[in-house]
PDB file of C-alpha atoms in Angstrom:
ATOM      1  CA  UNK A1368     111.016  84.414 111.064  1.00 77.00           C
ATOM      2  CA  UNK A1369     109.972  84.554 107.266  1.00 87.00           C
ATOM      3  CA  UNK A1370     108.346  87.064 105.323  1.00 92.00           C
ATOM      4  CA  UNK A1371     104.779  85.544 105.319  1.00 91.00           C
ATOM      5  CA  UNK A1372     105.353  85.624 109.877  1.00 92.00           C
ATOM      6  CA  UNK A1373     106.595  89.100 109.658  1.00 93.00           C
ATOM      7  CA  UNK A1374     103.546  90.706 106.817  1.00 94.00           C
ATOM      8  CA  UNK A1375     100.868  88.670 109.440  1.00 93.00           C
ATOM      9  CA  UNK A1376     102.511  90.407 112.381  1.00 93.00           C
ATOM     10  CA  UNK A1377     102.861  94.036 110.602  1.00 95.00           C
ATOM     11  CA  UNK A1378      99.098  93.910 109.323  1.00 95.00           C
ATOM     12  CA  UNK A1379      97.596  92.380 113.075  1.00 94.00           C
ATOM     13  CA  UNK A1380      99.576  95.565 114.589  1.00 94.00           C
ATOM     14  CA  UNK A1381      98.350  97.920 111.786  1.00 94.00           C
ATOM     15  CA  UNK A1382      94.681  96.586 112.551  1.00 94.00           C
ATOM     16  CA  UNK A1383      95.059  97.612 116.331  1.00 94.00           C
ATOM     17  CA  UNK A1384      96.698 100.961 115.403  1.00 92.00           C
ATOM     18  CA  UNK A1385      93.968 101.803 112.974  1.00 93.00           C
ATOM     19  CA  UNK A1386      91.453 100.751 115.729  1.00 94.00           C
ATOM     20  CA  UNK A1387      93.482 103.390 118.006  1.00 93.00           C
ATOM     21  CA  UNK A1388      93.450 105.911 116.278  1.00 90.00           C
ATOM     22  CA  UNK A1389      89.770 105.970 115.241  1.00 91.00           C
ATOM     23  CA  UNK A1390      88.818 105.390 118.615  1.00 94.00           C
ATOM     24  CA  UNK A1391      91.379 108.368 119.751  1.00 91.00           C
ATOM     25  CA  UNK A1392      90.604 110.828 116.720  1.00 90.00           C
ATOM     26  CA  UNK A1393      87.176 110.320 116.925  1.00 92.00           C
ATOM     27  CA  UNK A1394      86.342 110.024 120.583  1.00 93.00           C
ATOM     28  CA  UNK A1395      84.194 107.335 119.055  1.00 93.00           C
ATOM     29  CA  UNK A1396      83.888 103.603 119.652  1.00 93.00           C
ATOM     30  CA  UNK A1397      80.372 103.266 117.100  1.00 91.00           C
ATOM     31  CA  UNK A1398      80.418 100.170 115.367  1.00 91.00           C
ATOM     32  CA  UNK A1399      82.914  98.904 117.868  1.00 94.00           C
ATOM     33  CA  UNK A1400      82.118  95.432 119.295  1.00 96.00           C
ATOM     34  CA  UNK A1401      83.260  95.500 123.013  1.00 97.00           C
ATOM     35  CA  UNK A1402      83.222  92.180 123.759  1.00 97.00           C
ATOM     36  CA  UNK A1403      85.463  91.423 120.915  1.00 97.00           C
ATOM     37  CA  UNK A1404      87.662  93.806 122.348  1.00 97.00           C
ATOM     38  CA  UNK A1405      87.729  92.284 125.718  1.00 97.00           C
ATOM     39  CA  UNK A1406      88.137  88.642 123.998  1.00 97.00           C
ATOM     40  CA  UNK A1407      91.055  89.770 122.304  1.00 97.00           C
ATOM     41  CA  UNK A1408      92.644  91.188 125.666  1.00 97.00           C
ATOM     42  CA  UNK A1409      91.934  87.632 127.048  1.00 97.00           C
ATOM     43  CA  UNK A1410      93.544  85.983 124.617  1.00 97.00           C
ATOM     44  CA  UNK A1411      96.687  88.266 124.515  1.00 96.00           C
ATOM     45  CA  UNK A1412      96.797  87.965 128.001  1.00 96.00           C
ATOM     46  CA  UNK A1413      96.678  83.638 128.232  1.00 96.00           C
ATOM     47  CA  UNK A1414      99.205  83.315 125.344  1.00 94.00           C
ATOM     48  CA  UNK A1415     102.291  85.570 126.581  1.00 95.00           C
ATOM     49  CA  UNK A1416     102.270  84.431 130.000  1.00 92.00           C
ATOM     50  CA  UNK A1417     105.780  83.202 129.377  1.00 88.00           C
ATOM     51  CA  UNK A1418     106.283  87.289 128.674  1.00 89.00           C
ATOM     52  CA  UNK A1419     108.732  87.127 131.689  1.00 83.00           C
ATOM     53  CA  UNK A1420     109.727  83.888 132.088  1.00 85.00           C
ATOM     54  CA  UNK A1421     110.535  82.803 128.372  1.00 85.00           C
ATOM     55  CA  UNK A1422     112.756  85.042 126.212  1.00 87.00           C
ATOM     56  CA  UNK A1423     113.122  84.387 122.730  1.00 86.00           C
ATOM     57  CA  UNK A1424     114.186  87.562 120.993  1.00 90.00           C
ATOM     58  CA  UNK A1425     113.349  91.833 121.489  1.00 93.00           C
ATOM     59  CA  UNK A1426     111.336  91.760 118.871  1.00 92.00           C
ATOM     60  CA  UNK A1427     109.086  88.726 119.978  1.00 90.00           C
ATOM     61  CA  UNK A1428     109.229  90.617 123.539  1.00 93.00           C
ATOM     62  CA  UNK A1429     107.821  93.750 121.970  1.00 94.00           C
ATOM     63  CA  UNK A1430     105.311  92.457 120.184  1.00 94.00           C
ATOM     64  CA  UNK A1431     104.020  90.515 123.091  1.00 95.00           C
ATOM     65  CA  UNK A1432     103.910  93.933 125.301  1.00 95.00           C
ATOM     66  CA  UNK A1433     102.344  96.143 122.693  1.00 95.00           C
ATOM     67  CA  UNK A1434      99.603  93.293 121.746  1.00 96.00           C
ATOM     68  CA  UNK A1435      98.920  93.221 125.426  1.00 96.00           C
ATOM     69  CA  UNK A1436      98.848  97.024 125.964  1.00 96.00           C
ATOM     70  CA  UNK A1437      97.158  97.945 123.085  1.00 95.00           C
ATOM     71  CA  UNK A1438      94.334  95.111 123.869  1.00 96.00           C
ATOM     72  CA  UNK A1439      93.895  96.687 127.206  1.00 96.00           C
ATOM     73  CA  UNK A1440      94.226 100.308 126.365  1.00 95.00           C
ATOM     74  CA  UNK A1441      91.127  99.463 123.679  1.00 96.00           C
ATOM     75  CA  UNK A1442      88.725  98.439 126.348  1.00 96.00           C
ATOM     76  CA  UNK A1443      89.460 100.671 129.007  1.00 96.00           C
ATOM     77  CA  UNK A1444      88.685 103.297 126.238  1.00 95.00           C
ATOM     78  CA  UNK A1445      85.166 101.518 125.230  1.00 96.00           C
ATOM     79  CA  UNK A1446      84.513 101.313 129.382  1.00 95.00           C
ATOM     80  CA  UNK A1447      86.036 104.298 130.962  1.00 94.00           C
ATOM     81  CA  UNK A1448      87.043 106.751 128.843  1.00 95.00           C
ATOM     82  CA  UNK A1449      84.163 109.573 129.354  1.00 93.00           C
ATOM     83  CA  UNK A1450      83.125 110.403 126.236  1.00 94.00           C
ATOM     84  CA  UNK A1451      84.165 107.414 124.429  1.00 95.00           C
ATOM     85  CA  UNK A1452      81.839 104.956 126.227  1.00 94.00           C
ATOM     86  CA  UNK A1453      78.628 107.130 125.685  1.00 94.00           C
ATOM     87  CA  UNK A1454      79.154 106.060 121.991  1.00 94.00           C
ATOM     88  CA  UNK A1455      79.221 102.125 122.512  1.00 94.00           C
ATOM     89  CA  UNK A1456      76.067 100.809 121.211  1.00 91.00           C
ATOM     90  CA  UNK A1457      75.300  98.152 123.975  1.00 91.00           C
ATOM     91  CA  UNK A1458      72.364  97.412 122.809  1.00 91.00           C
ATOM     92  CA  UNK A1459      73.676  95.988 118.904  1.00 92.00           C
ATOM     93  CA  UNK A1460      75.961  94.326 120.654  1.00 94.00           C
ATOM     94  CA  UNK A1461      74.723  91.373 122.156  1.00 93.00           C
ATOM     95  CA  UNK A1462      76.456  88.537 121.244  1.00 94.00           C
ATOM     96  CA  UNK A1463      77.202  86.197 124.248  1.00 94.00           C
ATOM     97  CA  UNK A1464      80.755  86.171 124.204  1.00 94.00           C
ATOM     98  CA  UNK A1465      80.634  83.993 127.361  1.00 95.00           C
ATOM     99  CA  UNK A1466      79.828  81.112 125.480  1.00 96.00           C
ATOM    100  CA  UNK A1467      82.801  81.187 123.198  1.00 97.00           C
ATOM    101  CA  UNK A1468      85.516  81.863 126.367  1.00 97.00           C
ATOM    102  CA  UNK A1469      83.538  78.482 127.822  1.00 97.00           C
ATOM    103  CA  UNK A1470      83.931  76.856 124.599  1.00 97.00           C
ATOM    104  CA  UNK A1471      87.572  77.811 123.903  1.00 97.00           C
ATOM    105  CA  UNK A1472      88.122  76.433 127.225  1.00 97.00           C
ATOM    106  CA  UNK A1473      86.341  72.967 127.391  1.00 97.00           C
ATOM    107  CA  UNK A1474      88.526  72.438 123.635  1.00 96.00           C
ATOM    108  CA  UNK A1475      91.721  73.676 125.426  1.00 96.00           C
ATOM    109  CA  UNK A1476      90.890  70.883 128.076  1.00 96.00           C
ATOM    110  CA  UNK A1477      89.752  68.227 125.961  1.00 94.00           C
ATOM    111  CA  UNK A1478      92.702  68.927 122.993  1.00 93.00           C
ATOM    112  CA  UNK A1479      96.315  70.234 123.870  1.00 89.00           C
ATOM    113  CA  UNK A1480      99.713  69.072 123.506  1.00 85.00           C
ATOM    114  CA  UNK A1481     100.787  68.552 126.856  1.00 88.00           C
ATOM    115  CA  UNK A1482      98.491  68.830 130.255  1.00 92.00           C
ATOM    116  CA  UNK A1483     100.066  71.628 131.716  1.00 93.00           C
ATOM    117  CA  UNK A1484      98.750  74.875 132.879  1.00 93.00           C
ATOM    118  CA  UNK A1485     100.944  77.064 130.311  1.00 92.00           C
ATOM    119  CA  UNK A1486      99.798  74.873 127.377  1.00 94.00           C
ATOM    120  CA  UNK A1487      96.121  75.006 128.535  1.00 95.00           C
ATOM    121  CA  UNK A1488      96.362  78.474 128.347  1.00 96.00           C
ATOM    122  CA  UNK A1489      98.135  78.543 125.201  1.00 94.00           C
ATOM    123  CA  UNK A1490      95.716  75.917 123.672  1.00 95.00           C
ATOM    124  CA  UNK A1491      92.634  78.446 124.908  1.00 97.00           C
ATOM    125  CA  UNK A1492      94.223  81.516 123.722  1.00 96.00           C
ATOM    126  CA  UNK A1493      94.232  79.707 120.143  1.00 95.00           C
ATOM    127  CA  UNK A1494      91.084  78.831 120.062  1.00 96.00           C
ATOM    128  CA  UNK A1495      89.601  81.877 121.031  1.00 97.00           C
ATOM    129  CA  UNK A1496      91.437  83.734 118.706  1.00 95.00           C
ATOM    130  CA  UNK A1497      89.597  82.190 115.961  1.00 94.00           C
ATOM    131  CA  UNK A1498      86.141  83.002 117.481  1.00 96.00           C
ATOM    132  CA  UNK A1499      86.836  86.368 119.273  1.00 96.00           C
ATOM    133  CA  UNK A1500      86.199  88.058 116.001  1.00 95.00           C
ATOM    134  CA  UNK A1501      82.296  86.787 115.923  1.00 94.00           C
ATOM    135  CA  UNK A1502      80.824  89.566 118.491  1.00 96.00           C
ATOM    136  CA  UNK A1503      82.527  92.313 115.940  1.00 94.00           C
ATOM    137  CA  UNK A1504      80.753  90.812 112.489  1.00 92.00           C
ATOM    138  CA  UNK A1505      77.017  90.179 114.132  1.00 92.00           C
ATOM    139  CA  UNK A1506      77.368  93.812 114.934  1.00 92.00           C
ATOM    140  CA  UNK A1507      78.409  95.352 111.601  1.00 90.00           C
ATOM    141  CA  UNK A1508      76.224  93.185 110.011  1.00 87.00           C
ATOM    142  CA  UNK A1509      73.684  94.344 112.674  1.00 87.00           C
ATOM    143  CA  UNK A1510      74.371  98.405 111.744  1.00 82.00           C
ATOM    144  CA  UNK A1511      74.790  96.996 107.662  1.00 72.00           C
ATOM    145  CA  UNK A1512      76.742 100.623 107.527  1.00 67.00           C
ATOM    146  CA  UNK A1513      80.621 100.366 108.100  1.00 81.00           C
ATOM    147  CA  UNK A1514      82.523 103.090 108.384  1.00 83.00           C
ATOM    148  CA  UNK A1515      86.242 103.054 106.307  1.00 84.00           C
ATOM    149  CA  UNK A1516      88.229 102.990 110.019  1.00 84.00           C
ATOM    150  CA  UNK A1517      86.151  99.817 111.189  1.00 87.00           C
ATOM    151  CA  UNK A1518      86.093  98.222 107.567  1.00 87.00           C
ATOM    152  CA  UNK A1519      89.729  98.373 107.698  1.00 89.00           C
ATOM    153  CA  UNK A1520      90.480  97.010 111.140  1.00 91.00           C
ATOM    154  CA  UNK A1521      88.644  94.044 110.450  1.00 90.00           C
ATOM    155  CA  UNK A1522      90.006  93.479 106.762  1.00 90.00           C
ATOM    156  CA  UNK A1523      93.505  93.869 107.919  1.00 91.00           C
ATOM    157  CA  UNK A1524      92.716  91.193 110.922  1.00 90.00           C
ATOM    158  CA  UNK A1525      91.752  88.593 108.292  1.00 89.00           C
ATOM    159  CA  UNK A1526      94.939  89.835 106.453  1.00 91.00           C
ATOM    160  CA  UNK A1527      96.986  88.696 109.438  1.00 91.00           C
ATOM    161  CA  UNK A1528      95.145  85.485 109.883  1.00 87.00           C
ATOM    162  CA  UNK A1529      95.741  84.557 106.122  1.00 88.00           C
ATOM    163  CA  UNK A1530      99.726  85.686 105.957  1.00 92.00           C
ATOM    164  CA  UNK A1531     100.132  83.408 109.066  1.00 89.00           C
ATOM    165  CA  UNK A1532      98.467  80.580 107.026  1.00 88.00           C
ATOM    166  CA  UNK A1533     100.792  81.321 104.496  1.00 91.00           C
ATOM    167  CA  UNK A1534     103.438  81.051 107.230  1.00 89.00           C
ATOM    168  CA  UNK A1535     102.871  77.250 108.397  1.00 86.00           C
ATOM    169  CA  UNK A1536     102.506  76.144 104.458  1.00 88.00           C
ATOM    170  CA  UNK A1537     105.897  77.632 104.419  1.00 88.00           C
ATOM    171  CA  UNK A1538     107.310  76.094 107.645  1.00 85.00           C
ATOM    172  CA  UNK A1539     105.710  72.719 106.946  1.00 84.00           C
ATOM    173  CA  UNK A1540     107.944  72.766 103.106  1.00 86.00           C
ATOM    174  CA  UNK A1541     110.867  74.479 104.838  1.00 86.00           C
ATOM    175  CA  UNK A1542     111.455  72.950 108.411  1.00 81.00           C
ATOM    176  CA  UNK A1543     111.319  69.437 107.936  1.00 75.00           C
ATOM    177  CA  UNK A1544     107.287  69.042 107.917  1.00 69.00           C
ATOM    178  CA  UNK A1545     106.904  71.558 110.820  1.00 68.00           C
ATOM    179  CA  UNK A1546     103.254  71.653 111.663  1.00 70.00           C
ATOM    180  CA  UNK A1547     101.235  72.022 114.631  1.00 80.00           C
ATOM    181  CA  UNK A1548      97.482  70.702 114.192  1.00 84.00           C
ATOM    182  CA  UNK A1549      95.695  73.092 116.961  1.00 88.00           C
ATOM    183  CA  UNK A1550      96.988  76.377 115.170  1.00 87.00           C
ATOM    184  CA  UNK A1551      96.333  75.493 111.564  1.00 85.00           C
ATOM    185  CA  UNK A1552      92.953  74.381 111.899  1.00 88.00           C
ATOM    186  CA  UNK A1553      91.580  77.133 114.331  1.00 90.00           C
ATOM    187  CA  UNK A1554      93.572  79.530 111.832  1.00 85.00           C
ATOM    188  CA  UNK A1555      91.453  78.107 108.955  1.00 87.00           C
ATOM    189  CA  UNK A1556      88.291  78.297 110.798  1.00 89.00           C
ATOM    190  CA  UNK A1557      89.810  81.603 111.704  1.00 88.00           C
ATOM    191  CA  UNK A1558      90.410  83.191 108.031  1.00 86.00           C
ATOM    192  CA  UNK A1559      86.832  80.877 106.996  1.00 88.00           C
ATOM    193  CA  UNK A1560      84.757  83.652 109.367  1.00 89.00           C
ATOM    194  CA  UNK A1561      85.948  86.686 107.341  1.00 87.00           C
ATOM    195  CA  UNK A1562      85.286  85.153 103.878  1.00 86.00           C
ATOM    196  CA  UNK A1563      81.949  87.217 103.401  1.00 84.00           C
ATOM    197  CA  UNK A1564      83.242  90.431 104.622  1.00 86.00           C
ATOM    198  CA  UNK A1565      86.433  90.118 102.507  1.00 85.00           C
ATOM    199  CA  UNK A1566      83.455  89.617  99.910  1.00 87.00           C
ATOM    200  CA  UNK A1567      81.332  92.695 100.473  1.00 84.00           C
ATOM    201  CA  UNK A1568      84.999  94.569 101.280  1.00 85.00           C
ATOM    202  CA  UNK A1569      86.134  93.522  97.821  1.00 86.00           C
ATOM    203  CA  UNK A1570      82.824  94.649  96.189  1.00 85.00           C
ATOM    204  CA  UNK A1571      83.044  98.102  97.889  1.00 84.00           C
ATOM    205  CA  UNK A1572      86.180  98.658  96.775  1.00 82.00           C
ATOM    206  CA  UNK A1573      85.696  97.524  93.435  1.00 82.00           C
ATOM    207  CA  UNK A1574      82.966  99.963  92.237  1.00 82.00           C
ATOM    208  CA  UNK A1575      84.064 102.998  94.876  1.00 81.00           C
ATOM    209  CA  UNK A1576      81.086 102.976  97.758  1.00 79.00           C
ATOM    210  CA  UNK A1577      80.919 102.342 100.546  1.00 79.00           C
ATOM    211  CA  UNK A1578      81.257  99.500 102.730  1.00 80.00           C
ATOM    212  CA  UNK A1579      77.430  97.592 103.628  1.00 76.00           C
ATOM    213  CA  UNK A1580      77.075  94.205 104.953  1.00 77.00           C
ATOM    214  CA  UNK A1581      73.533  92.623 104.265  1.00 75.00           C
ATOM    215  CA  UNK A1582      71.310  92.273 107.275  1.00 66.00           C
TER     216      UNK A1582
END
């Protein structure tokens, strides 16, 4: 644990937290990409599936569990909840997520560190990650209005992406040349993705208005 792991951890929970509590305050899930949503579950779900088999510390344990829980509480918000769902605009969101999860896994079987089902997983999981984020920009770029709750999830999940960056350049000068090839570059393409909307974000906040992605 460093500084750089522990600010990437804080800002990924505060993303899911703000996404909570807009989606709980506001009995609102507009501007809301549900597929990214259900991505994210998937991915949460394939990485900690050592959650009861592999313990490393409380803190990695509850961070695992909340990630999972909070993933799952999301969706079944966007698909169940009754007034929630009637404010999902299905029709802006149409990205075929299906294609990424197919992706993800064809690189997962083609490029992982060891053939076994656990590191599969763990291989997919990673490489989803760094896609599961595309359903969410085609849509706000899609609406071209963003409200401050959305804008803010997604800035503070590039936030997380780039302090975990920041993480492995530190591991790789501090642990003997630690590095693992699969998680740096899908974190690069990763933190690569939200480069215009930290853009647009940065111009918003700059002169005071508010957030608009070009169409």
């Amino acid at each position: 644990m460093n500084a750089f792991r522990f600010l990437g951890d804080m800002t990924h929970l505060f993303s899911v937290l703000v996404l909570l509590l807009k989606i709980y305050a506001t009995k609102s899930c507009s501007g809301v990409s549900r597929k990214t949503q259900e991505l994210y579950m998937l991915v949460f779900v394939a990485r900690y599936l050592d959650l009861f088999t592999d313990y490393v510390s409380l803190y990695n344990s509850v961070m695992k569990v909340v990630f999972i829980t909070s993933s799952a509480a999301i969706v079944w918000y966007m698909r169940r909840h009754p007034h929630v769902r009637r404010t999902y605009d299905k029709e802006q969101d149409t990205f075929r997520h299906a294609v990424l999860v197919a992706a993800s896994l064809m690189l997962a079987l083609m490029f992982h560190e060891r053939f076994t089902f656990r590191e599969i997983c763990w291989a997919f999981s990673i490489y989803l990650e760094a896609v599961a984020i595309l359903p969410q920009l085609v849509l706000l770029q899609r609406s071209r209005n963003v409200d401050n709750l959305t804008g803010q999830y997604v800035f503070f999940l590039g936030a997380y992406r780039a302090f975990y960056i920041l993480n492995w350049i530190y591991r790789y000068f501090t642990e003997g040349h630690h590095s693992r090839w699969i998680p740096w570059l899908a974190g690069l393409v990763q933190t690569a993705l939200y480069a215009d909307f930290f853009y647009y974000y940065f111009l918003s906040w700059k002169n005071n208005v508010k957030l608009e992605l070009p169409a």
